[in-house]
CSV table of C-alpha atoms in Angstrom, one decimal:
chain,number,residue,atom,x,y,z
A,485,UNK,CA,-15.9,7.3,7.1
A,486,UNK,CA,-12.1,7.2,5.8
A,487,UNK,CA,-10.1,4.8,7.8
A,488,UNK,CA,-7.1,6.5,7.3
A,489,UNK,CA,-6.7,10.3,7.2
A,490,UNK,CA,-3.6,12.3,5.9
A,491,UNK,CA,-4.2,16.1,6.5
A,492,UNK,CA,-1.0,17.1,4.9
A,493,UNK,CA,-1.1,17.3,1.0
A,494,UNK,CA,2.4,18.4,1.3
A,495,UNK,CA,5.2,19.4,3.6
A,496,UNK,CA,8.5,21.1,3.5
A,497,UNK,CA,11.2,20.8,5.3
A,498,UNK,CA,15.2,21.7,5.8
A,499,UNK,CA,17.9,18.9,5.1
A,500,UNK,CA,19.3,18.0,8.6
A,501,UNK,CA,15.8,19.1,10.6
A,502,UNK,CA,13.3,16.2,11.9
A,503,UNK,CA,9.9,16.8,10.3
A,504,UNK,CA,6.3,14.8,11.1
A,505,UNK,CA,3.7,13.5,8.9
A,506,UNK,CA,0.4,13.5,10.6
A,507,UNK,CA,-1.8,10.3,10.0
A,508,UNK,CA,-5.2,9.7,12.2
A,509,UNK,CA,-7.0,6.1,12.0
A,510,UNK,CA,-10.2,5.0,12.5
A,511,UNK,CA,-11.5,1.5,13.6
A,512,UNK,CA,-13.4,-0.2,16.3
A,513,UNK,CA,-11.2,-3.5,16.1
A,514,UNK,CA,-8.3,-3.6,19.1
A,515,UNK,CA,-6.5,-5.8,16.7
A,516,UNK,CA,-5.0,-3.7,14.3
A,517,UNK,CA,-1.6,-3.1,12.3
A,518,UNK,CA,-0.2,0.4,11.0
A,519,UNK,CA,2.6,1.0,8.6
A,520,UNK,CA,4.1,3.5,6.6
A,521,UNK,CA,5.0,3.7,3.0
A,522,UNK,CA,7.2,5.7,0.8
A,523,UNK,CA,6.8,6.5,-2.8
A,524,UNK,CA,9.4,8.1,-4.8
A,525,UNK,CA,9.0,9.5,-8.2
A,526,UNK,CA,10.2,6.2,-9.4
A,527,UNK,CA,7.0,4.8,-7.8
A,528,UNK,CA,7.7,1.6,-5.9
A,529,UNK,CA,6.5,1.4,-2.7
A,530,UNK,CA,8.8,1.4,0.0
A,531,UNK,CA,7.8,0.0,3.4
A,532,UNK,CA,9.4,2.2,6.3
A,533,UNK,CA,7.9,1.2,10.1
A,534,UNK,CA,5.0,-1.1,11.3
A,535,UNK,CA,3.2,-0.6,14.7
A,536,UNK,CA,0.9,-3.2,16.6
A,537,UNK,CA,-1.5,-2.2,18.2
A,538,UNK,CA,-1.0,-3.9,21.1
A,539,UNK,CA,2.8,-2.9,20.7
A,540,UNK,CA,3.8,-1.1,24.3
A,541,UNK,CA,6.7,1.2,22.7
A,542,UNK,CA,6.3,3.3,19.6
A,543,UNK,CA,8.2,1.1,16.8
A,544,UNK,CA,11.8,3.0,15.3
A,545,UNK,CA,13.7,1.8,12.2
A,546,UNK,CA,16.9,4.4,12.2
A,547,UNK,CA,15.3,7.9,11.3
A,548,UNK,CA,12.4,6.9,11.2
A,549,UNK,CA,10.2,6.6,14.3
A,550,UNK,CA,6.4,6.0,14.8
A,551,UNK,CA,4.4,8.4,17.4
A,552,UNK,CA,1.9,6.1,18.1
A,553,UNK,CA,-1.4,7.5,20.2
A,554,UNK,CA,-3.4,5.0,20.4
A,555,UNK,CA,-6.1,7.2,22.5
A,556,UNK,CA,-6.2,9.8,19.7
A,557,UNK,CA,-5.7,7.1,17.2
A,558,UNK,CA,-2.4,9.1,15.5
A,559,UNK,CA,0.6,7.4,14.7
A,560,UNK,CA,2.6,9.8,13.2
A,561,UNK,CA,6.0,9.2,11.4
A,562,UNK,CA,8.5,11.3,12.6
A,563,UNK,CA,11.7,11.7,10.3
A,564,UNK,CA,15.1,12.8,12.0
A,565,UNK,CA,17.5,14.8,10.2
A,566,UNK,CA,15.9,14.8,6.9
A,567,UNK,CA,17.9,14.1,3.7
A,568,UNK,CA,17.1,15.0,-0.1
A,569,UNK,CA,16.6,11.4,-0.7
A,570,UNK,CA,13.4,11.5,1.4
A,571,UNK,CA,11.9,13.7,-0.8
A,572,UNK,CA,8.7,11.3,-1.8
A,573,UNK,CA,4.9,10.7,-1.3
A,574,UNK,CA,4.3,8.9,2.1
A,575,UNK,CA,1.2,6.9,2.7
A,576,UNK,CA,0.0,5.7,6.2
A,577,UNK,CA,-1.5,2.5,6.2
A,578,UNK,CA,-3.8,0.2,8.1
A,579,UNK,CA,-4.8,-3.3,8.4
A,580,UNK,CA,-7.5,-4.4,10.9
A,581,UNK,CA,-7.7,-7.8,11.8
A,582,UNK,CA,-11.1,-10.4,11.7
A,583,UNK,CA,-13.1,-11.7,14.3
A,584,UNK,CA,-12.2,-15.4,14.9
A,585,UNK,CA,-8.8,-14.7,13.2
A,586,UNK,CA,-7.1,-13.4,10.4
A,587,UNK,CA,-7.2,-10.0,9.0
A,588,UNK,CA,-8.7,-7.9,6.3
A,589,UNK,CA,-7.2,-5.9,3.6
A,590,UNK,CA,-4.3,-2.7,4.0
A,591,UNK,CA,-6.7,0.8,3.3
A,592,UNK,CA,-4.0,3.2,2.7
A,593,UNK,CA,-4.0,7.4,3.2
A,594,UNK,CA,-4.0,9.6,0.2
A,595,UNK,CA,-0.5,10.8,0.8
A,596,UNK,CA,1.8,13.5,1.9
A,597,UNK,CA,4.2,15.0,-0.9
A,598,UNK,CA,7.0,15.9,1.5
A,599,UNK,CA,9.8,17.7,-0.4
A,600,UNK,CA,13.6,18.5,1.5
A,601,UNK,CA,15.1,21.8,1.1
A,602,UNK,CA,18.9,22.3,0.3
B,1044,UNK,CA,16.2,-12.7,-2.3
B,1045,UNK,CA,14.4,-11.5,-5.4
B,1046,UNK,CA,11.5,-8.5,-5.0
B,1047,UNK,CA,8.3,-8.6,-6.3
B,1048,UNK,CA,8.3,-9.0,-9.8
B,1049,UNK,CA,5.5,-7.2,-12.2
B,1050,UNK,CA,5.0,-7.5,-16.3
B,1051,UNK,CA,4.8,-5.4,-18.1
B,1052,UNK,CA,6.1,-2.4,-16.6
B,1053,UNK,CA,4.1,0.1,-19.4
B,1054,UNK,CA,1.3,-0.7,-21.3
B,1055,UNK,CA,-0.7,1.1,-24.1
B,1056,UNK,CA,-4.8,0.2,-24.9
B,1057,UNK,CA,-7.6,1.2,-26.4
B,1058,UNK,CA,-10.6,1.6,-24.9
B,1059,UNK,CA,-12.8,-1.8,-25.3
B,1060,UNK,CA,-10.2,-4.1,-25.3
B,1061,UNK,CA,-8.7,-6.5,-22.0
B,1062,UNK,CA,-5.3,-6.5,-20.4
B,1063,UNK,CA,-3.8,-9.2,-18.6
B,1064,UNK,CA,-1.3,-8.3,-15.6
B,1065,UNK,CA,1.3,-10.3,-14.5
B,1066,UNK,CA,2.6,-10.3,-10.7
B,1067,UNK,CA,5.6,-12.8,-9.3
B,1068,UNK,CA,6.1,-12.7,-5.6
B,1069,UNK,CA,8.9,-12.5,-3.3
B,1070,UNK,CA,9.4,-16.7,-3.0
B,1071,UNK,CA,7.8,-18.3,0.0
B,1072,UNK,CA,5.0,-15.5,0.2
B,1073,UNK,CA,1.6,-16.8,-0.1
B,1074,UNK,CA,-0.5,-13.6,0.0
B,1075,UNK,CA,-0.3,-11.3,-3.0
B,1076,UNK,CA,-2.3,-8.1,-2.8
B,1077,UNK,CA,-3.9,-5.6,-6.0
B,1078,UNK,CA,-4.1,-1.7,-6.1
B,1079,UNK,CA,-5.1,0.8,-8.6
B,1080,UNK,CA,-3.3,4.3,-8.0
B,1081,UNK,CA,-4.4,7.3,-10.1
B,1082,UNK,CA,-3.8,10.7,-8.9
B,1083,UNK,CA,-7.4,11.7,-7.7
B,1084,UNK,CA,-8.1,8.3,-5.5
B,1085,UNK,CA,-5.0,7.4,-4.1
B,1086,UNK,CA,-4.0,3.5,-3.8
B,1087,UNK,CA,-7.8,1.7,-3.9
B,1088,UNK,CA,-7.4,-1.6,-2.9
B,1089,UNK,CA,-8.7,-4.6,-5.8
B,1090,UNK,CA,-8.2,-7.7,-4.3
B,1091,UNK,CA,-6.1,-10.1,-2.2
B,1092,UNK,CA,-5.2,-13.9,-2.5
B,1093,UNK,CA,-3.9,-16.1,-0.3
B,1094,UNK,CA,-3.2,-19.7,-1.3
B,1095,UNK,CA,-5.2,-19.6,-4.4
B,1096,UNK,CA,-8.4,-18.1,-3.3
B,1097,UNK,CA,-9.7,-14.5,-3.2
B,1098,UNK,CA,-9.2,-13.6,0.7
B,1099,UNK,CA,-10.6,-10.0,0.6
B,1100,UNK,CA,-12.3,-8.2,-2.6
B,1101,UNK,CA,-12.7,-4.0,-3.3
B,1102,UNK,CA,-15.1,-2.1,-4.4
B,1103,UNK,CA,-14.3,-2.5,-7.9
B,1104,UNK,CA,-16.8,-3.4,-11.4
B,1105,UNK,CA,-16.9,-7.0,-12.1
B,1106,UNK,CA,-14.5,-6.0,-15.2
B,1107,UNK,CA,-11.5,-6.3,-12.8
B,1108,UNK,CA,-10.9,-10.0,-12.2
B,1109,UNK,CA,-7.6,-11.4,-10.4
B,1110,UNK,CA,-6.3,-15.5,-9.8
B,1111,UNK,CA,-3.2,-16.8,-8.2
B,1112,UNK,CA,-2.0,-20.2,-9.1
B,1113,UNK,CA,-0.3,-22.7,-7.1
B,1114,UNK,CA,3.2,-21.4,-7.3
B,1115,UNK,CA,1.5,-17.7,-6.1
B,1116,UNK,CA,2.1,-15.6,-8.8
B,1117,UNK,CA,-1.2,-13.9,-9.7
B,1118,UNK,CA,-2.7,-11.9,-12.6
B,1119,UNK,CA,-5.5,-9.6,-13.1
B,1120,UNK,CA,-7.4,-9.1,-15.8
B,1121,UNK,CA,-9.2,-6.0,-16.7
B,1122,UNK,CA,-11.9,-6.4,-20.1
B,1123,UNK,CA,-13.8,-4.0,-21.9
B,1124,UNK,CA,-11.1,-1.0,-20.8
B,1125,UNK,CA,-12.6,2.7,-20.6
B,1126,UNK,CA,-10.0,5.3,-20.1
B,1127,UNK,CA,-10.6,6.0,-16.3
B,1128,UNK,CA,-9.1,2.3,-15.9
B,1129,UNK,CA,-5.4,4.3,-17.2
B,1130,UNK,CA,-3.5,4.0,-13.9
B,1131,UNK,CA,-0.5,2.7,-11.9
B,1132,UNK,CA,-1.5,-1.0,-10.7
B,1133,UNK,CA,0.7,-2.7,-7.8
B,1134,UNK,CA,1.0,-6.0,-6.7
B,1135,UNK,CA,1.9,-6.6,-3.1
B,1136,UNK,CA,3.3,-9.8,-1.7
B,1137,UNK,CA,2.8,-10.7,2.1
B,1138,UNK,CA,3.8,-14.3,3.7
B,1139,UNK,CA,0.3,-14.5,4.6
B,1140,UNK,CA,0.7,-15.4,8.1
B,1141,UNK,CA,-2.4,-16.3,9.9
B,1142,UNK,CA,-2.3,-12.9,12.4
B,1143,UNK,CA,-1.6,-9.3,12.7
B,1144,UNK,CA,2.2,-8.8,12.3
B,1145,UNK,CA,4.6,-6.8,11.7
B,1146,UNK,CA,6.0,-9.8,9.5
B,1147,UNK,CA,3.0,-9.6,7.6
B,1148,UNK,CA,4.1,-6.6,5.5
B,1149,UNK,CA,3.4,-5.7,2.3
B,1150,UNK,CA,6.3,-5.7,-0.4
B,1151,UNK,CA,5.3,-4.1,-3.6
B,1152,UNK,CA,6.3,-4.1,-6.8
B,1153,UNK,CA,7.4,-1.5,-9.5
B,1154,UNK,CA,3.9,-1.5,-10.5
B,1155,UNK,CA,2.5,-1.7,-14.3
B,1156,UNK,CA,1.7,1.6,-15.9
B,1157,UNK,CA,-1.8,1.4,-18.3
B,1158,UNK,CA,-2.8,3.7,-20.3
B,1159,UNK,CA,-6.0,3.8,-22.4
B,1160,UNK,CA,-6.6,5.9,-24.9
């Protein structure tokens, strides 16, 4: 089963509206991190916002805010007033953590290609 | 505070030969993460170090190899290269902090672009 499922291959959306990527996880641990990425044409990976799992309030870093539902396992990213710089790939990421300690490796979502409208 | 740091940035090979990738991470980060990206799988994850020794490994052939040395910069090797190895690879740097945390965050580099023809 994919850990980590992006239903969005892309998205539009108007400069100056808010616009959410969808992300749904999967995992059995209670110990677990999420984050989002973005990737511009350039390609480097950006890191956006990180949520715990155990975190009580759904994590924001300026326009960007985390919808975290930890019952449906979602934690969407929500962007507020979009701008043509956030026109980029954007993965959703997870990393679960080990029994005893520790954690394993970040499986990343395929993407969404979210492109920003003039 | 310098980012992560990956050479060479684009690379050209013919299939059957090796490549050796070079990653440099953020200083005081311990942890330094590998992933392939091509446009059909996504980011698949190679393998991750921490302090010298291989932490967590992919699903990858036994052609993909990967060390980190005592100062933490790492490489990877790939040998006898067949042309679905062309991709983006990206090295990731983490302090490597014994728990979940937010502070445990990946920082990638630029990535190194192969080809192989």
């Amino acid at each position: 089963a994919q850990k980590i499922t992006q239903t969005q291959p892309g998205m539009f959306v108007q400069e100056k509206e808010a616009v959410t990527l969808d992300c749904t996880y999967d995992t059995s641990d209670p110990s677990y991190g999420l984050f989002w990425y973005k990737q511009p044409s350039s390609g480097e990976m950006i890191f956006l916002i990180y949520q715990g799992s155990y975190d009580q309030q759904n994590a924001t870093e300026g326009r960007y805010s985390l919808n975290f539902q930890k019952a449906r396992k979602s934690a969407n990213l929500v962007i507020s007033a979009s701008q043509l710089g956030d026109s980029a790939m954007y993965f959703c990421a997870m990393r679960e953590g080990l029994e005893g300690g520790g954690y394993q490796k970040v499986t990343f979502g395929i993407g969404t290609k979210l492109q920003v409208i003039p | 505070k310098a980012g992560v740091t990956q050479t060479p940035r684009y690379l050209i090979k013919t299939r059957g030969q090796q490549v050796t990738l070079s990653c440099s991470p953020i200083s005081g980060h311990r942890s330094v993460s590998w992933y392939q990206q091509t446009p059909g799988q996504g980011l698949q994850f190679l393998f991750e170090y921490f302090s010298e020794t291989q932490r967590n490994k992919g699903n990858f052939p036994g052609r993909f190899s990967g060390r980190q040395f005592s100062n933490s910069r790492s490489e990877m090797n790939v040998s006898t290269l067949e042309l679905g190895d062309s991709a983006l690879y990206l090295c990731a740097s983490s302090p490597g902090l014994a728990s979940l945390s937010g502070a445990n965050v990946l920082t990638f580099g630029a990535g190194s672009r192969l080809t192989v023809l």
